[in-house]
Amino acid sequence: MELIDQTIQSLENFIEKKELLKRTHPLRYLFWEATLRCNLNCLHCGSDCFRNNDTLSEELESSVLKETLTEISKHYDPKKITFAIIGGEPLLRPDIIDVGSFASKLGYRWGITTNGTLLDSEIIVKLRKAGLQTISVSLDGLEKEHDRLRNSSGCYQRVIKGIRHLVEIPFYKAFDLICCVSKLNLNTLPAFIETLIELRVPAVRFVPVFSRGRASQNSHLMLEIDDYHFLLDFISAIRKAPPQIKISLGEEGYWGPEWECQVRDSFHYCGSGITIGTILHNGYVTGCPSVSRKFIQGSIKKKSFIEIWNDEFYSYRKGKKELFSYKCQDCSHWELCEGGGFHLLDQSKMGNVCNYKQIIHRKRMGR
């Protein structure tokens, strides 16, 4: 009985903390989508990036980002903010290292998310000198599966080479891999983990593919509920084993009390627009970078980031429940789930799917 009471109290505290964060919206994670250009043409690209320069003229100049970072540092302690540069492939912009160095001098904890194909020893030295603290590299399974998903023969070997460089020179504070899980690589995940352990990779996050960008045109990649159950079982089992590698499920959504703390370190929480903000390649501001462009809140070309952050984001904070059907609004799990990750909203081909209810239904059916 005492354990149940403690659990209830912990959940109540968690809900109260979420409400406090909505009211105070302390910026803790700032993404900059530096470019939509990429050197790959991945089947699952949520940003629908391009292997050309069509969007080059839309990209913000680095001086604008520096001004914005300086502005934010006057309102928030930059030491408490992670500044993450993403793309497209951010390493296609040579000036991101200069921006990162500038951010580091202001006190930001800065890092990048990259497809890893351009991570040679020269680039890594530059990143190190610029004070990079966090780096995430995409690797979507073993060679056959990764190259197929990335639509590029030889891509896997180039990424592995970059990973070896990073493992050999651990100058960063955090390094992990991001693996997009799809129908292509689901059954090879056990062998994939063994490979990562051999490479001495410290951590991996599994992120199920979702219907955004080019992924919406490749429905054969999407996981079904039995696939999700396999993934949850797989992650939970490895997390219970002796720690050879840190493994977790990315912010896919709410999976109910049975799974939540088994597949990641803490309970499901979507901080998009609450503690997480993004400046897109063209200056638009939104929550996390994977959110539908229908939820853009303004542009730093017209208004300062701080003004947008403080005055907008109603849908993300006070008005999120209004975006969901009555089935969600009346659900007893709403205060814990809140509709799952904000990035799953407005997925026209997915509909308003509740992963938790599907998991429960599968269990009741004895499947």
mmCIF file of C-alpha atoms in Angstrom:
data_model
loop_
_atom_site.group_PDB
_atom_site.id
_atom_site.type_symbol
_atom_site.label_atom_id
_atom_site.label_comp_id
_atom_site.label_asym_id
_atom_site.label_seq_id
_atom_site.Cartn_x
_atom_site.Cartn_y
_atom_site.Cartn_z
ATOM 1 C CA MET A 1 0.000 0.000 0.000
ATOM 2 C CA GLU A 2 2.853 2.365 0.839
ATOM 3 C CA LEU A 3 4.436 1.793 -2.594
ATOM 4 C CA ILE A 4 1.116 2.570 -4.305
ATOM 5 C CA ASP A 5 0.758 5.774 -2.306
ATOM 6 C CA GLN A 6 4.301 6.799 -3.247
ATOM 7 C CA THR A 7 3.616 6.106 -6.907
ATOM 8 C CA ILE A 8 0.418 8.153 -6.860
ATOM 9 C CA GLN A 9 2.211 11.023 -5.152
ATOM 10 C CA SER A 10 5.020 10.898 -7.718
ATOM 11 C CA LEU A 11 2.550 11.075 -10.596
ATOM 12 C CA GLU A 12 0.685 13.964 -8.968
ATOM 13 C CA ASN A 13 3.978 15.823 -8.527
ATOM 14 C CA PHE A 14 4.820 15.121 -12.168
ATOM 15 C CA ILE A 15 1.508 16.575 -13.351
ATOM 16 C CA GLU A 16 1.959 19.666 -11.170
ATOM 17 C CA LYS A 17 5.470 20.164 -12.548
ATOM 18 C CA LYS A 18 4.161 20.007 -16.133
ATOM 19 C CA GLU A 19 1.567 22.670 -15.377
ATOM 20 C CA LEU A 20 4.231 24.883 -13.811
ATOM 21 C CA LEU A 21 6.423 24.511 -16.899
ATOM 22 C CA LYS A 22 3.527 25.565 -19.131
ATOM 23 C CA ARG A 23 3.061 28.725 -17.093
ATOM 24 C CA THR A 24 6.750 29.640 -16.900
ATOM 25 C CA HIS A 25 7.941 28.060 -20.222
ATOM 26 C CA PRO A 26 11.671 28.155 -19.369
ATOM 27 C CA LEU A 27 13.657 27.697 -22.579
ATOM 28 C CA ARG A 28 15.951 24.712 -22.083
ATOM 29 C CA TYR A 29 16.490 23.400 -25.615
ATOM 30 C CA LEU A 30 16.874 25.573 -28.711
ATOM 31 C CA PHE A 31 17.073 23.955 -32.137
ATOM 32 C CA TRP A 32 18.375 25.739 -35.209
ATOM 33 C CA GLU A 33 17.420 24.066 -38.484
ATOM 34 C CA ALA A 34 20.439 25.522 -40.272
ATOM 35 C CA THR A 35 19.529 24.182 -43.705
ATOM 36 C CA LEU A 36 17.125 21.957 -45.619
ATOM 37 C CA ARG A 37 19.942 20.929 -47.942
ATOM 38 C CA CYS A 38 21.308 17.418 -47.555
ATOM 39 C CA ASN A 39 23.827 15.134 -49.246
ATOM 40 C CA LEU A 40 21.402 12.207 -48.961
ATOM 41 C CA ASN A 41 17.858 11.481 -50.134
ATOM 42 C CA CYS A 42 16.447 9.341 -47.318
ATOM 43 C CA LEU A 43 13.145 7.505 -47.711
ATOM 44 C CA HIS A 44 11.986 8.527 -44.231
ATOM 45 C CA CYS A 45 13.094 12.174 -44.175
ATOM 46 C CA GLY A 46 10.628 14.066 -42.012
ATOM 47 C CA SER A 47 11.908 17.433 -43.244
ATOM 48 C CA ASP A 48 11.703 16.461 -46.923
ATOM 49 C CA CYS A 49 15.253 17.722 -47.451
ATOM 50 C CA PHE A 50 16.802 18.321 -50.848
ATOM 51 C CA ARG A 51 20.006 17.263 -52.621
ATOM 52 C CA ASN A 52 20.244 20.638 -54.357
ATOM 53 C CA ASN A 53 20.500 24.340 -53.505
ATOM 54 C CA ASP A 54 16.834 25.251 -54.064
ATOM 55 C CA THR A 55 16.432 26.410 -50.461
ATOM 56 C CA LEU A 56 19.849 28.079 -50.149
ATOM 57 C CA SER A 57 18.457 31.586 -50.715
ATOM 58 C CA GLU A 58 15.983 31.094 -47.831
ATOM 59 C CA GLU A 59 18.623 30.238 -45.234
ATOM 60 C CA LEU A 60 19.230 32.676 -42.401
ATOM 61 C CA GLU A 61 22.622 34.311 -42.320
ATOM 62 C CA SER A 62 24.789 33.288 -39.396
ATOM 63 C CA SER A 63 24.864 36.900 -38.177
ATOM 64 C CA VAL A 64 21.104 36.734 -37.557
ATOM 65 C CA LEU A 65 21.546 33.619 -35.421
ATOM 66 C CA LYS A 66 24.316 35.266 -33.439
ATOM 67 C CA GLU A 67 22.075 38.265 -32.739
ATOM 68 C CA THR A 68 19.280 35.937 -31.632
ATOM 69 C CA LEU A 69 21.563 33.909 -29.372
ATOM 70 C CA THR A 70 22.810 37.135 -27.800
ATOM 71 C CA GLU A 71 19.233 38.348 -27.283
ATOM 72 C CA ILE A 72 18.178 35.100 -25.631
ATOM 73 C CA SER A 73 21.216 35.151 -23.335
ATOM 74 C CA LYS A 74 19.959 38.453 -21.881
ATOM 75 C CA HIS A 75 16.695 36.807 -20.774
ATOM 76 C CA TYR A 76 17.790 33.259 -19.946
ATOM 77 C CA ASP A 77 20.942 31.767 -18.504
ATOM 78 C CA PRO A 78 22.634 30.258 -21.596
ATOM 79 C CA LYS A 79 24.391 27.699 -19.395
ATOM 80 C CA LYS A 80 20.971 26.105 -18.853
ATOM 81 C CA ILE A 81 20.179 25.925 -22.578
ATOM 82 C CA THR A 82 21.285 23.303 -25.089
ATOM 83 C CA PHE A 83 21.685 24.859 -28.529
ATOM 84 C CA ALA A 84 21.364 22.092 -31.126
ATOM 85 C CA ILE A 85 22.133 22.645 -34.801
ATOM 86 C CA ILE A 86 20.222 20.347 -37.148
ATOM 87 C CA GLY A 87 19.221 20.120 -40.807
ATOM 88 C CA GLY A 88 19.055 18.814 -43.475
ATOM 89 C CA GLU A 89 22.696 18.026 -43.008
ATOM 90 C CA PRO A 90 24.129 20.873 -40.904
ATOM 91 C CA LEU A 91 27.738 20.125 -41.857
ATOM 92 C CA LEU A 92 26.975 21.330 -45.394
ATOM 93 C CA ARG A 93 27.106 24.841 -43.926
ATOM 94 C CA PRO A 94 30.733 25.688 -43.071
ATOM 95 C CA ASP A 95 29.595 28.617 -40.912
ATOM 96 C CA ILE A 96 27.848 26.415 -38.329
ATOM 97 C CA ILE A 97 31.199 25.868 -36.634
ATOM 98 C CA ASP A 98 31.587 29.624 -36.279
ATOM 99 C CA VAL A 99 28.038 29.905 -34.892
ATOM 100 C CA GLY A 100 28.714 27.023 -32.506
ATOM 101 C CA SER A 101 31.909 28.651 -31.294
ATOM 102 C CA PHE A 102 30.035 31.926 -30.759
ATOM 103 C CA ALA A 103 27.326 30.096 -28.793
ATOM 104 C CA SER A 104 29.963 28.352 -26.677
ATOM 105 C CA LYS A 105 31.573 31.678 -25.753
ATOM 106 C CA LEU A 106 28.176 32.989 -24.649
ATOM 107 C CA GLY A 107 27.858 29.942 -22.390
ATOM 108 C CA TYR A 108 25.472 27.727 -24.375
ATOM 109 C CA ARG A 109 25.914 23.954 -24.361
ATOM 110 C CA TRP A 110 25.960 23.454 -28.121
ATOM 111 C CA GLY A 111 25.864 20.405 -30.343
ATOM 112 C CA ILE A 112 24.769 18.990 -33.686
ATOM 113 C CA THR A 113 22.682 16.183 -35.111
ATOM 114 C CA THR A 114 24.246 14.787 -38.282
ATOM 115 C CA ASN A 115 23.880 11.894 -40.697
ATOM 116 C CA GLY A 116 27.564 11.195 -40.012
ATOM 117 C CA THR A 117 28.747 10.900 -43.608
ATOM 118 C CA LEU A 118 30.866 14.070 -43.403
ATOM 119 C CA LEU A 119 32.482 13.356 -40.037
ATOM 120 C CA ASP A 120 36.115 13.102 -41.064
ATOM 121 C CA SER A 121 39.046 13.795 -38.755
ATOM 122 C CA GLU A 122 39.416 17.400 -40.003
ATOM 123 C CA ILE A 123 35.782 18.297 -39.226
ATOM 124 C CA ILE A 124 35.976 16.645 -35.815
ATOM 125 C CA VAL A 125 39.049 18.723 -34.891
ATOM 126 C CA LYS A 126 37.165 21.896 -35.883
ATOM 127 C CA LEU A 127 34.123 20.897 -33.836
ATOM 128 C CA ARG A 128 36.331 20.179 -30.862
ATOM 129 C CA LYS A 129 38.055 23.573 -31.073
ATOM 130 C CA ALA A 130 34.657 25.271 -31.354
ATOM 131 C CA GLY A 131 33.627 23.824 -27.983
ATOM 132 C CA LEU A 132 31.047 21.311 -29.182
ATOM 133 C CA GLN A 133 29.600 19.407 -26.216
ATOM 134 C CA THR A 134 26.912 17.128 -27.663
ATOM 135 C CA ILE A 135 26.680 15.156 -30.884
ATOM 136 C CA SER A 136 24.029 12.780 -32.213
ATOM 137 C CA VAL A 137 24.680 10.646 -35.281
ATOM 138 C CA SER A 138 22.005 8.868 -37.306
ATOM 139 C CA LEU A 139 22.508 5.155 -37.958
ATOM 140 C CA ASP A 140 19.439 3.206 -38.998
ATOM 141 C CA GLY A 141 20.425 -0.394 -38.465
ATOM 142 C CA LEU A 142 22.952 -2.681 -40.141
ATOM 143 C CA GLU A 143 24.525 -2.003 -43.534
ATOM 144 C CA LYS A 144 21.832 -3.350 -45.847
ATOM 145 C CA GLU A 145 18.965 -1.733 -43.955
ATOM 146 C CA HIS A 146 20.720 1.580 -43.350
ATOM 147 C CA ASP A 147 21.782 2.032 -46.978
ATOM 148 C CA ARG A 148 18.275 1.154 -48.170
ATOM 149 C CA LEU A 149 16.573 3.615 -45.825
ATOM 150 C CA ARG A 150 19.157 6.304 -46.573
ATOM 151 C CA ASN A 151 18.818 5.576 -50.305
ATOM 152 C CA SER A 152 22.608 5.570 -50.665
ATOM 153 C CA SER A 153 24.978 2.677 -51.325
ATOM 154 C CA GLY A 154 28.080 2.861 -49.119
ATOM 155 C CA CYS A 155 26.465 5.295 -46.670
ATOM 156 C CA TYR A 156 26.734 2.857 -43.748
ATOM 157 C CA GLN A 157 30.498 2.465 -44.090
ATOM 158 C CA ARG A 158 31.019 6.238 -44.202
ATOM 159 C CA VAL A 159 28.985 6.679 -41.021
ATOM 160 C CA ILE A 160 30.841 3.855 -39.254
ATOM 161 C CA LYS A 161 34.119 5.567 -40.096
ATOM 162 C CA GLY A 162 32.866 8.780 -38.507
ATOM 163 C CA ILE A 163 31.647 6.924 -35.432
ATOM 164 C CA ARG A 164 35.079 5.332 -34.980
ATOM 165 C CA HIS A 165 36.661 8.807 -35.063
ATOM 166 C CA LEU A 166 34.278 10.005 -32.336
ATOM 167 C CA VAL A 167 34.842 6.977 -30.121
ATOM 168 C CA GLU A 168 38.622 7.350 -30.409
ATOM 169 C CA ILE A 169 38.558 11.047 -29.396
ATOM 170 C CA PRO A 170 35.898 11.508 -26.678
ATOM 171 C CA PHE A 171 36.119 15.296 -26.329
ATOM 172 C CA TYR A 172 32.340 15.804 -25.992
ATOM 173 C CA LYS A 173 30.112 15.540 -22.928
ATOM 174 C CA ALA A 174 27.431 13.497 -24.675
ATOM 175 C CA PHE A 175 27.433 11.296 -27.778
ATOM 176 C CA ASP A 176 24.645 9.000 -28.928
ATOM 177 C CA LEU A 177 23.206 7.393 -32.027
ATOM 178 C CA ILE A 178 19.676 7.923 -33.278
ATOM 179 C CA CYS A 179 18.146 4.913 -34.984
ATOM 180 C CA CYS A 180 14.935 5.395 -36.943
ATOM 181 C CA VAL A 181 12.971 2.157 -36.551
ATOM 182 C CA SER A 182 10.909 0.989 -39.516
ATOM 183 C CA LYS A 183 9.670 -2.220 -41.090
ATOM 184 C CA LEU A 184 13.041 -2.449 -42.835
ATOM 185 C CA ASN A 185 15.217 -2.800 -39.731
ATOM 186 C CA LEU A 186 12.937 -3.937 -36.897
ATOM 187 C CA ASN A 187 13.960 -7.607 -36.985
ATOM 188 C CA THR A 188 17.680 -6.822 -37.155
ATOM 189 C CA LEU A 189 17.777 -4.688 -33.993
ATOM 190 C CA PRO A 190 19.351 -7.412 -31.770
ATOM 191 C CA ALA A 191 22.311 -7.786 -34.169
ATOM 192 C CA PHE A 192 22.467 -4.005 -34.496
ATOM 193 C CA ILE A 193 22.897 -3.587 -30.733
ATOM 194 C CA GLU A 194 25.718 -6.155 -30.713
ATOM 195 C CA THR A 195 27.473 -4.166 -33.436
ATOM 196 C CA LEU A 196 27.148 -0.928 -31.447
ATOM 197 C CA ILE A 197 28.601 -2.598 -28.353
ATOM 198 C CA GLU A 198 31.584 -3.768 -30.410
ATOM 199 C CA LEU A 199 32.045 -0.215 -31.690
ATOM 200 C CA ARG A 200 31.942 1.051 -28.048
ATOM 201 C CA VAL A 201 29.053 3.392 -28.775
ATOM 202 C CA PRO A 202 27.822 4.707 -25.399
ATOM 203 C CA ALA A 203 24.123 5.227 -26.147
ATOM 204 C CA VAL A 204 21.385 4.804 -28.741
ATOM 205 C CA ARG A 205 17.870 6.226 -29.019
ATOM 206 C CA PHE A 206 15.256 4.399 -31.047
ATOM 207 C CA VAL A 207 12.790 6.684 -32.820
ATOM 208 C CA PRO A 208 9.925 5.007 -34.699
ATOM 209 C CA VAL A 209 9.362 6.398 -38.187
ATOM 210 C CA PHE A 210 6.321 8.676 -38.366
ATOM 211 C CA SER A 211 4.307 10.107 -41.233
ATOM 212 C CA ARG A 212 5.986 13.410 -42.011
ATOM 213 C CA GLY A 213 7.751 14.657 -45.140
ATOM 214 C CA ARG A 214 8.910 11.873 -47.479
ATOM 215 C CA ALA A 215 8.036 9.264 -44.877
ATOM 216 C CA SER A 216 4.358 9.996 -45.568
ATOM 217 C CA GLN A 217 4.939 8.784 -49.138
ATOM 218 C CA ASN A 218 6.473 5.502 -47.956
ATOM 219 C CA SER A 219 3.742 3.841 -45.924
ATOM 220 C CA HIS A 220 5.534 0.481 -46.187
ATOM 221 C CA LEU A 221 8.018 1.786 -43.602
ATOM 222 C CA MET A 222 5.416 2.403 -40.895
ATOM 223 C CA LEU A 223 5.276 0.161 -37.847
ATOM 224 C CA GLU A 224 2.092 -1.660 -36.881
ATOM 225 C CA ILE A 225 0.969 -2.251 -33.325
ATOM 226 C CA ASP A 226 2.608 -5.708 -33.092
ATOM 227 C CA ASP A 227 5.843 -4.105 -34.264
ATOM 228 C CA TYR A 228 5.580 -1.492 -31.528
ATOM 229 C CA HIS A 229 5.024 -4.228 -28.963
ATOM 230 C CA PHE A 230 8.152 -6.027 -30.170
ATOM 231 C CA LEU A 231 10.112 -2.770 -29.928
ATOM 232 C CA LEU A 232 8.886 -2.040 -26.398
ATOM 233 C CA ASP A 233 9.722 -5.584 -25.265
ATOM 234 C CA PHE A 234 13.151 -5.373 -26.888
ATOM 235 C CA ILE A 235 14.116 -2.042 -25.312
ATOM 236 C CA SER A 236 12.777 -3.028 -21.895
ATOM 237 C CA ALA A 237 14.713 -6.317 -21.877
ATOM 238 C CA ILE A 238 18.036 -4.663 -22.749
ATOM 239 C CA ARG A 239 17.548 -1.940 -20.135
ATOM 240 C CA LYS A 240 17.134 -4.661 -17.488
ATOM 241 C CA ALA A 241 20.355 -6.416 -18.538
ATOM 242 C CA PRO A 242 23.885 -5.433 -17.371
ATOM 243 C CA PRO A 243 24.627 -2.001 -18.916
ATOM 244 C CA GLN A 244 26.872 -2.427 -21.958
ATOM 245 C CA ILE A 245 25.119 0.389 -23.812
ATOM 246 C CA LYS A 246 22.476 2.921 -22.799
ATOM 247 C CA ILE A 247 19.290 2.355 -24.772
ATOM 248 C CA SER A 248 15.995 4.225 -24.769
ATOM 249 C CA LEU A 249 12.874 4.956 -26.778
ATOM 250 C CA GLY A 250 12.674 8.468 -28.193
ATOM 251 C CA GLU A 251 9.742 10.791 -27.592
ATOM 252 C CA GLU A 252 7.266 8.760 -29.589
ATOM 253 C CA GLY A 253 4.339 9.209 -27.235
ATOM 254 C CA TYR A 254 2.589 7.764 -24.209
ATOM 255 C CA TRP A 255 2.574 4.002 -23.697
ATOM 256 C CA GLY A 256 0.871 3.738 -20.320
ATOM 257 C CA PRO A 257 2.121 2.907 -16.833
ATOM 258 C CA GLU A 258 3.203 -0.613 -17.820
ATOM 259 C CA TRP A 259 5.873 0.657 -20.200
ATOM 260 C CA GLU A 260 6.755 4.271 -19.486
ATOM 261 C CA CYS A 261 9.734 3.986 -17.138
ATOM 262 C CA GLN A 262 10.806 0.682 -18.658
ATOM 263 C CA VAL A 263 11.647 2.056 -22.101
ATOM 264 C CA ARG A 264 13.158 5.418 -21.094
ATOM 265 C CA ASP A 265 14.568 7.085 -18.018
ATOM 266 C CA SER A 266 11.504 9.107 -17.102
ATOM 267 C CA PHE A 267 7.785 9.324 -17.756
ATOM 268 C CA HIS A 268 6.525 10.515 -21.141
ATOM 269 C CA TYR A 269 6.797 14.276 -21.499
ATOM 270 C CA CYS A 270 6.573 16.458 -24.592
ATOM 271 C CA GLY A 271 8.280 19.795 -23.988
ATOM 272 C CA SER A 272 7.632 21.132 -27.481
ATOM 273 C CA GLY A 273 6.815 24.834 -27.217
ATOM 274 C CA ILE A 274 7.184 24.667 -23.432
ATOM 275 C CA THR A 275 10.872 24.054 -22.826
ATOM 276 C CA ILE A 276 11.814 23.376 -26.469
ATOM 277 C CA GLY A 277 11.871 25.958 -29.250
ATOM 278 C CA THR A 278 13.078 25.846 -32.845
ATOM 279 C CA ILE A 279 14.258 28.400 -35.375
ATOM 280 C CA LEU A 280 13.673 26.964 -38.840
ATOM 281 C CA HIS A 281 15.989 27.496 -41.812
ATOM 282 C CA ASN A 282 13.942 30.480 -43.049
ATOM 283 C CA GLY A 283 13.505 32.186 -39.675
ATOM 284 C CA TYR A 284 10.134 30.778 -38.693
ATOM 285 C CA VAL A 285 9.719 29.762 -35.046
ATOM 286 C CA THR A 286 7.956 26.645 -33.808
ATOM 287 C CA GLY A 287 8.109 24.046 -31.035
ATOM 288 C CA CYS A 288 10.273 21.018 -31.758
ATOM 289 C CA PRO A 289 11.592 20.708 -35.338
ATOM 290 C CA SER A 290 9.363 17.726 -36.151
ATOM 291 C CA VAL A 291 6.091 19.564 -35.462
ATOM 292 C CA SER A 292 3.733 20.232 -38.367
ATOM 293 C CA ARG A 293 4.419 23.544 -40.093
ATOM 294 C CA LYS A 294 0.780 24.409 -39.368
ATOM 295 C CA PHE A 295 1.902 25.237 -35.839
ATOM 296 C CA ILE A 296 4.477 27.910 -36.740
ATOM 297 C CA GLN A 297 4.248 30.789 -34.254
ATOM 298 C CA GLY A 298 6.049 33.637 -36.015
ATOM 299 C CA SER A 299 9.303 34.687 -37.670
ATOM 300 C CA ILE A 300 12.440 36.232 -36.222
ATOM 301 C CA LYS A 301 12.570 38.353 -39.384
ATOM 302 C CA LYS A 302 9.517 40.210 -38.101
ATOM 303 C CA LYS A 303 9.677 39.808 -34.326
ATOM 304 C CA SER A 304 12.341 38.920 -31.800
ATOM 305 C CA PHE A 305 12.545 35.295 -30.706
ATOM 306 C CA ILE A 306 11.898 36.285 -27.087
ATOM 307 C CA GLU A 307 8.699 38.139 -28.035
ATOM 308 C CA ILE A 308 7.455 35.118 -29.981
ATOM 309 C CA TRP A 309 8.452 32.729 -27.179
ATOM 310 C CA ASN A 310 6.691 34.765 -24.492
ATOM 311 C CA ASP A 311 3.614 35.963 -26.392
ATOM 312 C CA GLU A 312 2.696 33.055 -28.676
ATOM 313 C CA PHE A 313 2.575 29.219 -28.293
ATOM 314 C CA TYR A 314 -0.995 29.106 -26.931
ATOM 315 C CA SER A 315 -1.692 25.795 -28.700
ATOM 316 C CA TYR A 316 1.394 24.230 -27.139
ATOM 317 C CA ARG A 317 0.720 25.435 -23.599
ATOM 318 C CA LYS A 318 -2.839 26.303 -22.612
ATOM 319 C CA GLY A 319 -4.738 25.172 -25.689
ATOM 320 C CA LYS A 320 -3.367 21.736 -26.544
ATOM 321 C CA LYS A 321 -6.467 19.868 -25.404
ATOM 322 C CA GLU A 322 -8.589 21.864 -27.831
ATOM 323 C CA LEU A 323 -6.742 20.199 -30.718
ATOM 324 C CA PHE A 324 -7.959 16.700 -29.841
ATOM 325 C CA SER A 325 -11.212 14.818 -30.281
ATOM 326 C CA TYR A 326 -13.586 14.171 -27.391
ATOM 327 C CA LYS A 327 -12.140 10.644 -27.048
ATOM 328 C CA CYS A 328 -8.840 12.150 -25.940
ATOM 329 C CA GLN A 329 -10.410 14.882 -23.852
ATOM 330 C CA ASP A 330 -12.454 12.423 -21.787
ATOM 331 C CA CYS A 331 -9.623 9.899 -21.348
ATOM 332 C CA SER A 332 -8.539 9.146 -17.768
ATOM 333 C CA HIS A 333 -4.897 9.181 -18.938
ATOM 334 C CA TRP A 334 -5.044 12.689 -20.430
ATOM 335 C CA GLU A 335 -3.056 14.430 -17.679
ATOM 336 C CA LEU A 336 -0.185 11.964 -18.165
ATOM 337 C CA CYS A 337 -0.410 11.580 -21.933
ATOM 338 C CA GLU A 338 -1.710 14.930 -23.230
ATOM 339 C CA GLY A 339 -2.176 13.412 -26.662
ATOM 340 C CA GLY A 340 1.364 12.045 -26.946
ATOM 341 C CA GLY A 341 4.170 13.916 -28.688
ATOM 342 C CA PHE A 342 3.147 17.208 -30.310
ATOM 343 C CA HIS A 343 4.960 16.097 -33.480
ATOM 344 C CA LEU A 344 2.299 13.403 -34.012
ATOM 345 C CA LEU A 345 -0.474 15.992 -34.366
ATOM 346 C CA ASP A 346 -1.897 16.705 -37.798
ATOM 347 C CA GLN A 347 -0.731 13.459 -39.330
ATOM 348 C CA SER A 348 -3.484 13.240 -41.953
ATOM 349 C CA LYS A 349 -2.680 9.679 -42.989
ATOM 350 C CA MET A 350 -2.411 8.428 -39.418
ATOM 351 C CA GLY A 351 -5.504 9.974 -37.883
ATOM 352 C CA ASN A 352 -5.865 10.421 -34.151
ATOM 353 C CA VAL A 353 -4.276 7.098 -33.156
ATOM 354 C CA CYS A 354 -3.876 6.192 -29.497
ATOM 355 C CA ASN A 355 -0.913 3.871 -29.128
ATOM 356 C CA TYR A 356 -1.748 3.098 -25.505
ATOM 357 C CA LYS A 357 -5.289 1.907 -26.261
ATOM 358 C CA GLN A 358 -4.011 -0.276 -29.094
ATOM 359 C CA ILE A 359 -1.454 -1.874 -26.780
ATOM 360 C CA ILE A 360 -4.139 -2.555 -24.166
ATOM 361 C CA HIS A 361 -6.506 -3.973 -26.799
ATOM 362 C CA ARG A 362 -3.785 -6.287 -28.109
ATOM 363 C CA LYS A 363 -3.110 -7.529 -24.559
ATOM 364 C CA ARG A 364 -6.795 -8.180 -23.871
ATOM 365 C CA MET A 365 -7.089 -10.120 -27.115
ATOM 366 C CA GLY A 366 -4.213 -12.322 -25.940
ATOM 367 C CA ARG A 367 -1.976 -11.537 -28.902
#
